[in-house]
Coordinates of C-alpha atoms and ligand atoms in Angstrom, one line a residue:
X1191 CA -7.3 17.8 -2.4
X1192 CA -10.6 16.8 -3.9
X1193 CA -9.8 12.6 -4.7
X1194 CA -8.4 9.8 -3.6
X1195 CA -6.0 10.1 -6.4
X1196 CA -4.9 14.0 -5.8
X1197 CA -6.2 16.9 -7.9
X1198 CA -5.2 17.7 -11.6
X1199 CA -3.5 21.4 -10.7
X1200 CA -1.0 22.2 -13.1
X1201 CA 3.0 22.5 -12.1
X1202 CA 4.8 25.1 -13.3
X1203 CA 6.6 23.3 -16.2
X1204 CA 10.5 23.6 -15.9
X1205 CA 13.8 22.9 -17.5
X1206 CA 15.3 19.7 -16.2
X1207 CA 18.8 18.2 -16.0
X1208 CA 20.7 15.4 -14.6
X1209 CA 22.6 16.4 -11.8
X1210 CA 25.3 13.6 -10.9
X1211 CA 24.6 12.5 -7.3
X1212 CA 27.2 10.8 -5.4
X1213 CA 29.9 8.5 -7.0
X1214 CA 29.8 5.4 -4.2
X1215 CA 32.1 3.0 -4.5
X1216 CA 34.1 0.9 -7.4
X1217 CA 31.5 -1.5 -9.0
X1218 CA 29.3 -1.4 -5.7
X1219 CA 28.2 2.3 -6.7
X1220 CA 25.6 3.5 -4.1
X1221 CA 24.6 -0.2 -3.0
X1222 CA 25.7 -0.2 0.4
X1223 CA 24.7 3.3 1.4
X1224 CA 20.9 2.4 -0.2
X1225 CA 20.7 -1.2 1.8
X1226 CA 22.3 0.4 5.2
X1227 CA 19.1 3.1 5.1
X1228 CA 16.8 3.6 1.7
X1229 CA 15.1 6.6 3.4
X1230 CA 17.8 8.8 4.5
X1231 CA 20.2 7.9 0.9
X1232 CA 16.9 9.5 -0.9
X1233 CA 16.7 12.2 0.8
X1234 CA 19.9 12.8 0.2
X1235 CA 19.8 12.6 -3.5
X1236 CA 16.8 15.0 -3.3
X1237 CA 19.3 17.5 -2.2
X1238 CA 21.7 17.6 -5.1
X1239 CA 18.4 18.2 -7.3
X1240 CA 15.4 17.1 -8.6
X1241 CA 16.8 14.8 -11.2
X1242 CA 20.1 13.1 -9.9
X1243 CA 22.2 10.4 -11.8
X1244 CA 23.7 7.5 -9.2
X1245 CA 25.1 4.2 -9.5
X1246 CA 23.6 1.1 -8.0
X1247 CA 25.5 -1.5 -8.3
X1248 CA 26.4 -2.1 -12.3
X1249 CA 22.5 0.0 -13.0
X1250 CA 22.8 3.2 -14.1
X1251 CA 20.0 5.0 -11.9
X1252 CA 18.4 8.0 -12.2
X1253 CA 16.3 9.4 -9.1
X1254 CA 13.1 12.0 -10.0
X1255 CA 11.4 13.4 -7.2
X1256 CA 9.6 17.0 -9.0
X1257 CA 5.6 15.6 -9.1
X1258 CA 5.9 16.4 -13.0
X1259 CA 8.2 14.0 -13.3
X1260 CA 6.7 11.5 -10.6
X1261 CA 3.5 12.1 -13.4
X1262 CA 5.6 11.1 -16.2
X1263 CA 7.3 8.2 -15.0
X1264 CA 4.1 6.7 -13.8
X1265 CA 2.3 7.5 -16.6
X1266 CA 4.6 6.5 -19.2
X1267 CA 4.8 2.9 -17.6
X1268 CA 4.4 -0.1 -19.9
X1269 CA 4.4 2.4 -23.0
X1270 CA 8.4 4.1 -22.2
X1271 CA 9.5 1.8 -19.1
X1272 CA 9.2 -1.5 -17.6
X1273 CA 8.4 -2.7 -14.7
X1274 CA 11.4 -4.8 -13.5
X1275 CA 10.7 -8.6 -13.3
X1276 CA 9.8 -9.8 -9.2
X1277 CA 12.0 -11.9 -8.1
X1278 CA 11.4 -15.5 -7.6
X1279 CA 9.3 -15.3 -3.7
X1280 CA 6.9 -12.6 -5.0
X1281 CA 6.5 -15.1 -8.5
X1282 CA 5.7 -18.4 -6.1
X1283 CA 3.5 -16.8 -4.1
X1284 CA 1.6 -14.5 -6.4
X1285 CA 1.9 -17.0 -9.6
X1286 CA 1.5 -14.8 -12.8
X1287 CA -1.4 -12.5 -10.8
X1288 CA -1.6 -9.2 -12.1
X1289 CA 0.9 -7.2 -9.9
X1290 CA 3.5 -10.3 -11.8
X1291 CA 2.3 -9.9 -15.0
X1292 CA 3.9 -8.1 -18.0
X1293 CA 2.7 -6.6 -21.6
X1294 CA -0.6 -7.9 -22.5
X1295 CA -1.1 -10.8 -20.5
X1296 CA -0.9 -8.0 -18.0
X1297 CA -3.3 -5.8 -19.5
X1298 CA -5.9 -8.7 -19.8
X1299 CA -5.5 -9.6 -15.9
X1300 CA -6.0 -5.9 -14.9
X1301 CA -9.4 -5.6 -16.9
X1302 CA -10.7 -8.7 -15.8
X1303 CA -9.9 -8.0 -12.0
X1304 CA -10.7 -4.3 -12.4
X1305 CA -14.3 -5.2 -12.2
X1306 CA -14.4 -7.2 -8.8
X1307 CA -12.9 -3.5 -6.6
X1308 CA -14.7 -0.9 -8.2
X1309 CA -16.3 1.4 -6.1
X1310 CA -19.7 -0.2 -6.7
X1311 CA -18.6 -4.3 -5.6
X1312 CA -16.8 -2.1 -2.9
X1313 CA -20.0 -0.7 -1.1
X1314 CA -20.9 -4.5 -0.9
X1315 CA -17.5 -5.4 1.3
X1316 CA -18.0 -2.3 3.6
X1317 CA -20.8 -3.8 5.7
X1318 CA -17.6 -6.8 6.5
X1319 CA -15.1 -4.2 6.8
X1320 CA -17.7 -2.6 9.6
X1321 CA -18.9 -6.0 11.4
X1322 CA -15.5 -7.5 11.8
X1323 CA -14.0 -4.3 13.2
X1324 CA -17.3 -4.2 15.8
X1325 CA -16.4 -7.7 16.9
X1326 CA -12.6 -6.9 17.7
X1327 CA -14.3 -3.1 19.2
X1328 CA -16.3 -5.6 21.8
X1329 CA -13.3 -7.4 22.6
X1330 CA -11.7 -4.4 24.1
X1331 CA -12.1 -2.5 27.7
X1332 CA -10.9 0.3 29.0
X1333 CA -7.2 0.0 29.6
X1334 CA -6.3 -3.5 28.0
X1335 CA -3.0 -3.2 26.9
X1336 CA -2.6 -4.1 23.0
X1337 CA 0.0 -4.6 20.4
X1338 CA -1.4 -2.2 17.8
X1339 CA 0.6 -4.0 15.0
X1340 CA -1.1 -7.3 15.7
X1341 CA -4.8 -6.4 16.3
X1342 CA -4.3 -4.3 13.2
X1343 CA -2.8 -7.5 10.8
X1344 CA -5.5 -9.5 12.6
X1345 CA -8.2 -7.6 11.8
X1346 CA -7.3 -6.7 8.3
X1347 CA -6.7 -10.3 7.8
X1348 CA -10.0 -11.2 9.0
X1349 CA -11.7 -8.6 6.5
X1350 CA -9.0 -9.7 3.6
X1351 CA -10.3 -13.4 4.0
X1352 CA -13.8 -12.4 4.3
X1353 CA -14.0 -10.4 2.0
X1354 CA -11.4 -12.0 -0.7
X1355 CA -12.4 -15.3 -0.3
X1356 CA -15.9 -15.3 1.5
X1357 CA -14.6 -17.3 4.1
X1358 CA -15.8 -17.5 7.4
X1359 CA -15.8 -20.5 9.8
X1360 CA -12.8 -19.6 12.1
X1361 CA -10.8 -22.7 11.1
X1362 CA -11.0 -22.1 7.3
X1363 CA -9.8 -18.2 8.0
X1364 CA -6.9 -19.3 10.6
X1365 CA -5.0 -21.7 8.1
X1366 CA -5.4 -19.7 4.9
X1367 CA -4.2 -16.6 7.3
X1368 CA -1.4 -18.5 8.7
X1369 CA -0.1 -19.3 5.5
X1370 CA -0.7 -15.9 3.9
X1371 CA 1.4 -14.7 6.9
X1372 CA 4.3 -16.8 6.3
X1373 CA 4.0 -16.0 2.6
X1374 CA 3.7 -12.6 3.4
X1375 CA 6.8 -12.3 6.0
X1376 CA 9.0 -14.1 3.7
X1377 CA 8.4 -12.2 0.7
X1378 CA 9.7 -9.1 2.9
X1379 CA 12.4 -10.8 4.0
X1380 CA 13.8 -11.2 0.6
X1381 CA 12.7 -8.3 -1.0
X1382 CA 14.9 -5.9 2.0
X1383 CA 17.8 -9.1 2.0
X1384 CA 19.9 -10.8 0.4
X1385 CA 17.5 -12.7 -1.8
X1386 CA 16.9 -9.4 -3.8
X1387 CA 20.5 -10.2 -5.5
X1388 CA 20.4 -13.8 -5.1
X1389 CA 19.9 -15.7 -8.6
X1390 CA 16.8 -17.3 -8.4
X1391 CA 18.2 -20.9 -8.6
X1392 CA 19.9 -20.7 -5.3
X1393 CA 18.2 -22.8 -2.3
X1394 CA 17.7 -20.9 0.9
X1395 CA 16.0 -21.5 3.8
X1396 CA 13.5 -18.4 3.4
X1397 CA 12.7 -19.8 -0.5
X1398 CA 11.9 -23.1 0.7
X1399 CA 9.7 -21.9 3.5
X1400 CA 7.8 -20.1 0.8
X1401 CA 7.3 -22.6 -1.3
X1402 CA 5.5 -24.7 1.7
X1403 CA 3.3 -21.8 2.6
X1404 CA 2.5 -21.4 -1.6
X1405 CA 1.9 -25.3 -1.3
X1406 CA -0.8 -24.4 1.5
X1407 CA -2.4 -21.6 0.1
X1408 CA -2.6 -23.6 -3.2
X1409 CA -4.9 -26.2 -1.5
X1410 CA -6.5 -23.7 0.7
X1411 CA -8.0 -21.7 -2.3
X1412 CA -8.5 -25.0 -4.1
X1413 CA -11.0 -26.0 -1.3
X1414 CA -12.8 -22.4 -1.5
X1415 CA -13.1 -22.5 -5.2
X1416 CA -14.7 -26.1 -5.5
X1417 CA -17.3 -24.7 -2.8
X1418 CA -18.1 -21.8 -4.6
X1419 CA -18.1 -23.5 -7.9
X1420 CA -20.9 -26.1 -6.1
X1421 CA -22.5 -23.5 -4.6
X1422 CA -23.5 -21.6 -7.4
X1423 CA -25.0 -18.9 -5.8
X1424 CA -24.1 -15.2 -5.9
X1425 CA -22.0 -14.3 -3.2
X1426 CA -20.9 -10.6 -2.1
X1427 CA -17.4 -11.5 -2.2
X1428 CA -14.3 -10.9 -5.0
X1429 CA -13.9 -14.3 -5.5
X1430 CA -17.2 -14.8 -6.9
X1431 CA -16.7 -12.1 -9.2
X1432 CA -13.8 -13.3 -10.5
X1433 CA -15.2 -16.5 -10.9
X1434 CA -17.9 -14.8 -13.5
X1435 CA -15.4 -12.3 -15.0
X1436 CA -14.9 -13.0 -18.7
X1437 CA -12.2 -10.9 -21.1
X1438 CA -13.1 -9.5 -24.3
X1439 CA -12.5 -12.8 -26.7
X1440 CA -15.3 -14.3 -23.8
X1441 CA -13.1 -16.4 -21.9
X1442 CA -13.1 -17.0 -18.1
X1443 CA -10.1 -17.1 -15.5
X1444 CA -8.5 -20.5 -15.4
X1445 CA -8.7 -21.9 -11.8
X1446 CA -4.7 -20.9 -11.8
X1447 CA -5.7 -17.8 -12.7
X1448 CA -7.9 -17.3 -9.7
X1449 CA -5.8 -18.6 -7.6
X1450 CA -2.9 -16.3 -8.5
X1451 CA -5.4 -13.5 -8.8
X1452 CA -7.2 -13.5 -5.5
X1453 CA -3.8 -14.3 -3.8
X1454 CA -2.5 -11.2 -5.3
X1455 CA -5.4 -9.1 -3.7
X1456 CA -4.7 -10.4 -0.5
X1457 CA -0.8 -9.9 -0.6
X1458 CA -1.3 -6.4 -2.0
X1459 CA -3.7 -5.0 0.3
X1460 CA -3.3 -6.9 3.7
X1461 CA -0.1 -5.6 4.8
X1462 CA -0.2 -2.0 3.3
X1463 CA -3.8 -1.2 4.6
X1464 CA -2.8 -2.7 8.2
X1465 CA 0.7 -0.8 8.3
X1466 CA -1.2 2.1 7.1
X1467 CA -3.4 1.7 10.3
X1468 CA -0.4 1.1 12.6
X1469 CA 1.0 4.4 11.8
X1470 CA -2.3 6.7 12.1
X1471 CA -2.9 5.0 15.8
X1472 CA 0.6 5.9 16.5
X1473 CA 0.2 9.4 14.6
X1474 CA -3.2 9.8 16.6
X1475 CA -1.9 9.1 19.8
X1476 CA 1.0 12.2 19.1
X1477 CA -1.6 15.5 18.6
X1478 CA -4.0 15.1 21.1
X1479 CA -5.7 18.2 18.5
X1480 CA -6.1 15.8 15.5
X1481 CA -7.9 12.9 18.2
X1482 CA -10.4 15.6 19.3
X1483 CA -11.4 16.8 15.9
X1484 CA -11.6 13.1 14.9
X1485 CA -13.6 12.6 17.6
X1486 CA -15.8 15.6 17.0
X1487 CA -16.7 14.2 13.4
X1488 CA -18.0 10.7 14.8
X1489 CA -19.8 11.9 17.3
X1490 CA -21.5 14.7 14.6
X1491 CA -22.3 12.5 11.8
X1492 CA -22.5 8.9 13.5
X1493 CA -24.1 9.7 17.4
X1494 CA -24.2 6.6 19.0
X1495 CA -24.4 4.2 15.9
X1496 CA -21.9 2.3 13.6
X1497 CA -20.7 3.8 10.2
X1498 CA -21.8 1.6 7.0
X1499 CA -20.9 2.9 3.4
X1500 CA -23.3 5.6 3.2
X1501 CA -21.0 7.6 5.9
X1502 CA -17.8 7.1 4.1
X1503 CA -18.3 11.0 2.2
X1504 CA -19.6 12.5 5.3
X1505 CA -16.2 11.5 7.2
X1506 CA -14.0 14.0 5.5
X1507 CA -12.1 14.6 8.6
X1508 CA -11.6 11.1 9.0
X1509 CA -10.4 10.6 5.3
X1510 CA -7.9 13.4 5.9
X1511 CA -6.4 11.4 8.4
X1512 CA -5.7 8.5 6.4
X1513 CA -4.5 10.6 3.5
X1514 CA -2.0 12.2 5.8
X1515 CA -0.8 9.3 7.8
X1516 CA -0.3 8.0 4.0
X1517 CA 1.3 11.7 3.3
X1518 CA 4.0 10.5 6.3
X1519 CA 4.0 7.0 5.9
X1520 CA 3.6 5.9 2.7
X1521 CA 3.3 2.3 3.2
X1522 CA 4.5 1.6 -0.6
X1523 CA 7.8 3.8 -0.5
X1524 CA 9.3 3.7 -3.9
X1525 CA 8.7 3.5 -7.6
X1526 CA 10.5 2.3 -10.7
X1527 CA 10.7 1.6 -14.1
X1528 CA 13.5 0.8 -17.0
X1529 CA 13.7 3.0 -20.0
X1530 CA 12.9 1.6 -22.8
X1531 CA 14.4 3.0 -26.3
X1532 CA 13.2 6.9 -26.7
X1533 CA 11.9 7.1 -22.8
X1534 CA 12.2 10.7 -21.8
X1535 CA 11.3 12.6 -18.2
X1536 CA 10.6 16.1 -18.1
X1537 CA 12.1 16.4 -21.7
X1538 CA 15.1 14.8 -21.0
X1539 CA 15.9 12.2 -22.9
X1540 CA 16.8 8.6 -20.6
X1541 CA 19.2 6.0 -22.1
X1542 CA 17.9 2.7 -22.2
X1543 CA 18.2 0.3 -20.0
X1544 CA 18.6 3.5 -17.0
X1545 CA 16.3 2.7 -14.1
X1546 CA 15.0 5.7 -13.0
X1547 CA 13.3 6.0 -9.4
X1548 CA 11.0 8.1 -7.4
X1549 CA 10.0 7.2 -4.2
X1550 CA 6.9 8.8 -1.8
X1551 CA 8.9 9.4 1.1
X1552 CA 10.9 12.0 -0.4
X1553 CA 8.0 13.8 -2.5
X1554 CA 5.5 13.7 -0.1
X1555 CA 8.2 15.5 2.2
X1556 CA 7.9 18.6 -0.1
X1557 CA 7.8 21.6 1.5
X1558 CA 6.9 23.8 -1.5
X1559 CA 3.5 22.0 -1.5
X1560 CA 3.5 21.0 2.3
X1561 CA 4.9 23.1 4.5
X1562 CA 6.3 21.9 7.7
X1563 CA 6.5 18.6 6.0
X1564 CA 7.2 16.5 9.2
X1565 CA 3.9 17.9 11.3
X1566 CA 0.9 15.7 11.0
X1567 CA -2.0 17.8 10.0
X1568 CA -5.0 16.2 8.4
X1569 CA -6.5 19.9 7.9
X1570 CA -4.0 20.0 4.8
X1571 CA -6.6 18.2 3.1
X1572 CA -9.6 20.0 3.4
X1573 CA -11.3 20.7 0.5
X1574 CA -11.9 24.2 1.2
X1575 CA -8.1 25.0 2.5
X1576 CA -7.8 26.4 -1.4
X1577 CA -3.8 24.8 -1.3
X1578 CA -2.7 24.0 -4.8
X1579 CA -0.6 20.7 -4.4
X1580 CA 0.2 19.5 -7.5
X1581 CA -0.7 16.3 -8.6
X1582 CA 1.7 13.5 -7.6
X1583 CA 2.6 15.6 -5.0
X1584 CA 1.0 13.1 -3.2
X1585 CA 0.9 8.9 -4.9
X1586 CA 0.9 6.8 -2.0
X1587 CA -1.6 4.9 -4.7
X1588 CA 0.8 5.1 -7.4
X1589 CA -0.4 6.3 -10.5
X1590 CA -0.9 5.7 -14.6
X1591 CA -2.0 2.5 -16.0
X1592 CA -0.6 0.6 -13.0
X1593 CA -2.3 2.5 -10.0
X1594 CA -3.4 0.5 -7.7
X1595 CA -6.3 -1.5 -8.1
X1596 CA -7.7 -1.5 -4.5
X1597 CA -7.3 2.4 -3.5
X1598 CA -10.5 2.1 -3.0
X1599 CA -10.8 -0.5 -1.1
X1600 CA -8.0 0.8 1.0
X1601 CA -9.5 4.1 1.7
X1602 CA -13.3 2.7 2.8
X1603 CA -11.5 0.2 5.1
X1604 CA -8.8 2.5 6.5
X1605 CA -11.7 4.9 7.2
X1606 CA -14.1 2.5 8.8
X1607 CA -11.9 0.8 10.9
X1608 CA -10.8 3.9 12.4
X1609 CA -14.2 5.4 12.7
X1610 CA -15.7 2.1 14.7
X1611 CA -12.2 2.1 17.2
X1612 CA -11.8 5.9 17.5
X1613 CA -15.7 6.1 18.3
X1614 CA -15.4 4.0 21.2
X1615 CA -12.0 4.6 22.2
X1616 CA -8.4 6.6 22.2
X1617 CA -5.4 4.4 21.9
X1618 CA -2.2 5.5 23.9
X1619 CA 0.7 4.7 22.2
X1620 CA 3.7 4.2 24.8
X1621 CA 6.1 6.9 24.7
X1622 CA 9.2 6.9 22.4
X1623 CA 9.8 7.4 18.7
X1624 CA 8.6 4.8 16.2
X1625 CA 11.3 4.7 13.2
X1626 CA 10.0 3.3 9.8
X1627 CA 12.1 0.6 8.3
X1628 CA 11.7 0.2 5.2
X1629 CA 11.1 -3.3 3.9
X1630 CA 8.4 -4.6 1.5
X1631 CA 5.7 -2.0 3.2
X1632 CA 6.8 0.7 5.5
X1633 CA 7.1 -0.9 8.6
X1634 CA 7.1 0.4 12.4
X1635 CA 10.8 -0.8 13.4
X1636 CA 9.1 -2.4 17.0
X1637 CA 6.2 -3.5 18.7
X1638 CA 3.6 -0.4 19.0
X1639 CA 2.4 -1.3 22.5
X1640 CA -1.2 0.8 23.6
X1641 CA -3.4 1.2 26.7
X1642 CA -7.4 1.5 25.4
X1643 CA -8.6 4.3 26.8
X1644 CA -12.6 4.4 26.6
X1645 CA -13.6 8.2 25.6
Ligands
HEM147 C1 -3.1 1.7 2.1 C2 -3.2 0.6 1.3 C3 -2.5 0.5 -0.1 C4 -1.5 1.1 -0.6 C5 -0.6 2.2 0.0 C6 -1.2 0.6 -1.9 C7 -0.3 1.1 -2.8 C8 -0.1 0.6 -4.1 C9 0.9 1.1 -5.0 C10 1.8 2.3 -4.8 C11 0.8 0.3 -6.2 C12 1.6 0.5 -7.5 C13 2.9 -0.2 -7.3 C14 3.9 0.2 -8.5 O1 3.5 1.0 -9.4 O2 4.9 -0.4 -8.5 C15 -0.2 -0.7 -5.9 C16 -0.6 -1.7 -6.8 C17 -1.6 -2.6 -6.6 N1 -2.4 -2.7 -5.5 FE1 -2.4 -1.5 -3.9 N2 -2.1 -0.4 -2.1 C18 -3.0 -0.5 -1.0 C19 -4.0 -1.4 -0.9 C20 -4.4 -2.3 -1.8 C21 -5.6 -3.2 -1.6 C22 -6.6 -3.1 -0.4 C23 -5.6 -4.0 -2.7 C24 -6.6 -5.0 -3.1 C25 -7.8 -5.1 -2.7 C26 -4.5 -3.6 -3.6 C27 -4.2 -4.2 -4.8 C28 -3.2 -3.8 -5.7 C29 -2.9 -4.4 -6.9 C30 -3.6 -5.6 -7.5 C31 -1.9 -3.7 -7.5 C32 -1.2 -3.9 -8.9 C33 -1.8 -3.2 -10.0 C34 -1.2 -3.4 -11.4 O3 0.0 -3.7 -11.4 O4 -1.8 -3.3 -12.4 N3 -3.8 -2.6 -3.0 N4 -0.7 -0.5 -4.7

């Protein structure tokens, strides 16, 4: 595959059909059987077909897993289906921010944030991306034990804040971080609990918590603005380019706006870029093949220095890893969207009001376009292996007019974070088997505990 986004090769096109998938239970439909394990129940709708009819709760769901129709339903959202509403802890947290947003105040958010992560303003984050992973890379020595999950979060942090919010002085970066964190664990918590169900009147403990940590980040980014705003000079961070952004009629973002909008990058890309980095230590630390051809490229195309932007091409190998750990893990699990009147998939017409579903776990699993879907082989990826995956084979990034907005972002900082560590070191991962649960981001289901090895 030749992009970050997969290649356009064509899929054979097909006649599709709703199967019906299982009937569940009176009223509850498939409910319980999603909630007790999302991963397994969609792999087990992939098996009565690649379009598959199923209940969940009183929605009538349909579940598409063919890439065609992965294609269609991502690129037909907003124009055939909607995104349904977020519930009320992603709305207090993110405000209206463009991952909120509907229609065209939508539309006018993602064009006036588009500008701030384009591959361009992105070159100017790497060199933060590469000093703040050099300065956790000093802090290690040969066999320090680590919890890989929290250096990971606290070095993505660190280059979210940075690089978000242009922050620096330790004490500035640790409360903004520590509320993000709260923010950020809560929001999981309701999105895999009960609060997903929960009208959005009802007082609970996790809603209130929110709210404080909202309250926080409110007055945190408050404080960063009004310094930037006196400031006055140009800064290499997002928040100064959202601060000059103007939409088409010539009007700025309100300081709401920004708020809500640079809260939204962090939330979006904190927790999937560090999970993301969780799982390729762990995968790493499994194929003692895949550490020594990683280490092969570093030493080949960066010697004894550190990578900056200008590597990123040259560390194809390195790349490939990411792509495949996001191949296995896609941090971001599912997608869906509502039919709207006249919505169709793969020629088949969808009632309105069904909420059809697709989810990378199950695709990416595809044996017709990855065989021995469970082994981790970045080679898969090489440009020259001549495979023909179809696109949206592989959408760890989503897709259509709602892709996400920091893929690249994601992919420069996934690659030079590993190519500092992996440089310097191996990670062993303690023995045992790491399950994925599946809450807001794909998580690791315990601590990832590692000895630093120094290669
Ligand atoms: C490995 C890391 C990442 C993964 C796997 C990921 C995945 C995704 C996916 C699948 C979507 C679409 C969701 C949907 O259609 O329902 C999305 C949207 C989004 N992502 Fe990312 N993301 C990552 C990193 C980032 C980063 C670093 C940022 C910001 C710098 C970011 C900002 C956003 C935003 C703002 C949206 C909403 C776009 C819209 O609705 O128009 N993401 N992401």
């Amino acid at each position: 595959m030749s992009t970050e986004t997969g290649p356009a090769v064509g899929t054979p096109a097909r006649e599709y059909r709703i199967v019906p998938g299982p009937r569940g239970l009176p009223f509850l439909g498939s409910l319980l059987r999603f909630g007790q394990d999302p991963l397994a129940f969609f792999g087990r709708l992939r098996s009565y077909g690649p379009m598959v009819s199923w209940r969940f709760g009183p929605n009538s769901c349909v579940f598409v897993s063919d890439p065609e129709c992965v294609g269609e339903l991502l690129s037909e959202t907003e124009r055939s289906f909607d995104q349904p509403a977020l519930g009320i802890a992603f709305r207090t947290v993110m405000g209206n921010g463009v991952v909120v947003a509907r229609g065209a105040d939508w539309r006018r958010k993602r064009s006036l944030v588009q500008p701030s992560v384009r591959p361009k303003q992105v070159r100017s984050y790497a060199s933060t991306m590469t000093d703040s992973t050099v300065e956790l890379a000093d802090g290690w020595s040969d066999g320090d034990r680590i919890d890989v999950k929290r250096e990971m979060a606290a070095l993505t942090q660190r280059i979210a804040v940075r690089t978000i919010f242009g922050v620096d002085t330790p004490a500035d970066a640790e409360s903004m971080g520590r509320a993000m964190d709260v923010a950020q664990r809560e929001i999981g918590k309701e999105f895999a609990g009960l609060g997903a169900v929960l009208p959005d009147w009802v007082p609970t403990p996790g809603r209130a918590r929110i709210r404080r940590a909202s309250a926080v980040i409110d007055a945190e980014v408050a404080r960063v603005v009004a310094r930037h705003r006196d400031g006055g000079e140009d800064r290499p961070d997002l928040l100064s380019r959202l601060l000059t952004a103007v939409d088409e009629k010539g009007a700025r973002l309100s300081d709401r706006e920004i708020r809500d909008e640079t809260v939204t990058l962090y939330i979006g890309g904190h927790e999937t870029t560090s999970s993301t980095l969780v799982w390729a230590w762990y995968l790493l630390s499994r194929e003692p093949r895949v550490r020594a051809a990683l280490a092969e490229e570093l030493d080949r195309v960066l010697g004894d220095r550190e990578p900056g932007i200008e590597d990123y091409a040259r560390l194809t190998y390195t790349q490939s890893v990411v792509k495949e750990t996001l191949r296995l893990y896609p941090t971001i699990w599912l997608v869906t969207g509502v039919a709207k009147e006249g919505a169709r998939i793969g020629g088949v017409p969808m009632p309105e009001g069904t909420r059809v579903w697709s989810s990378q776990w199950v695709t990416h699993r595809d044996a017709r376009w990855f065989p021995e879907p469970e082994e981790f082989r970045p080679e898969r990826w090489d440009p020259e292996s001549g495979d023909d995956v179809p696109e949206y084979a592989w959408f760890p990034f989503g897709g259509g007019p709602r892709a996400c907005l920091g893929t690249r972002f994601a992919m420069v900082e996934a690659v030079l974070v590993l190519a500092v560590l992996a440089r310097r070191f191996e990670l062993v991962v303690d023995p045992g088997v790491v399950n994925p649960v599946p809450s807001l981001t794909l998580q690791p289901d315990r601590d990832v505990l590692a000895t630093v090895r120094r290669r």
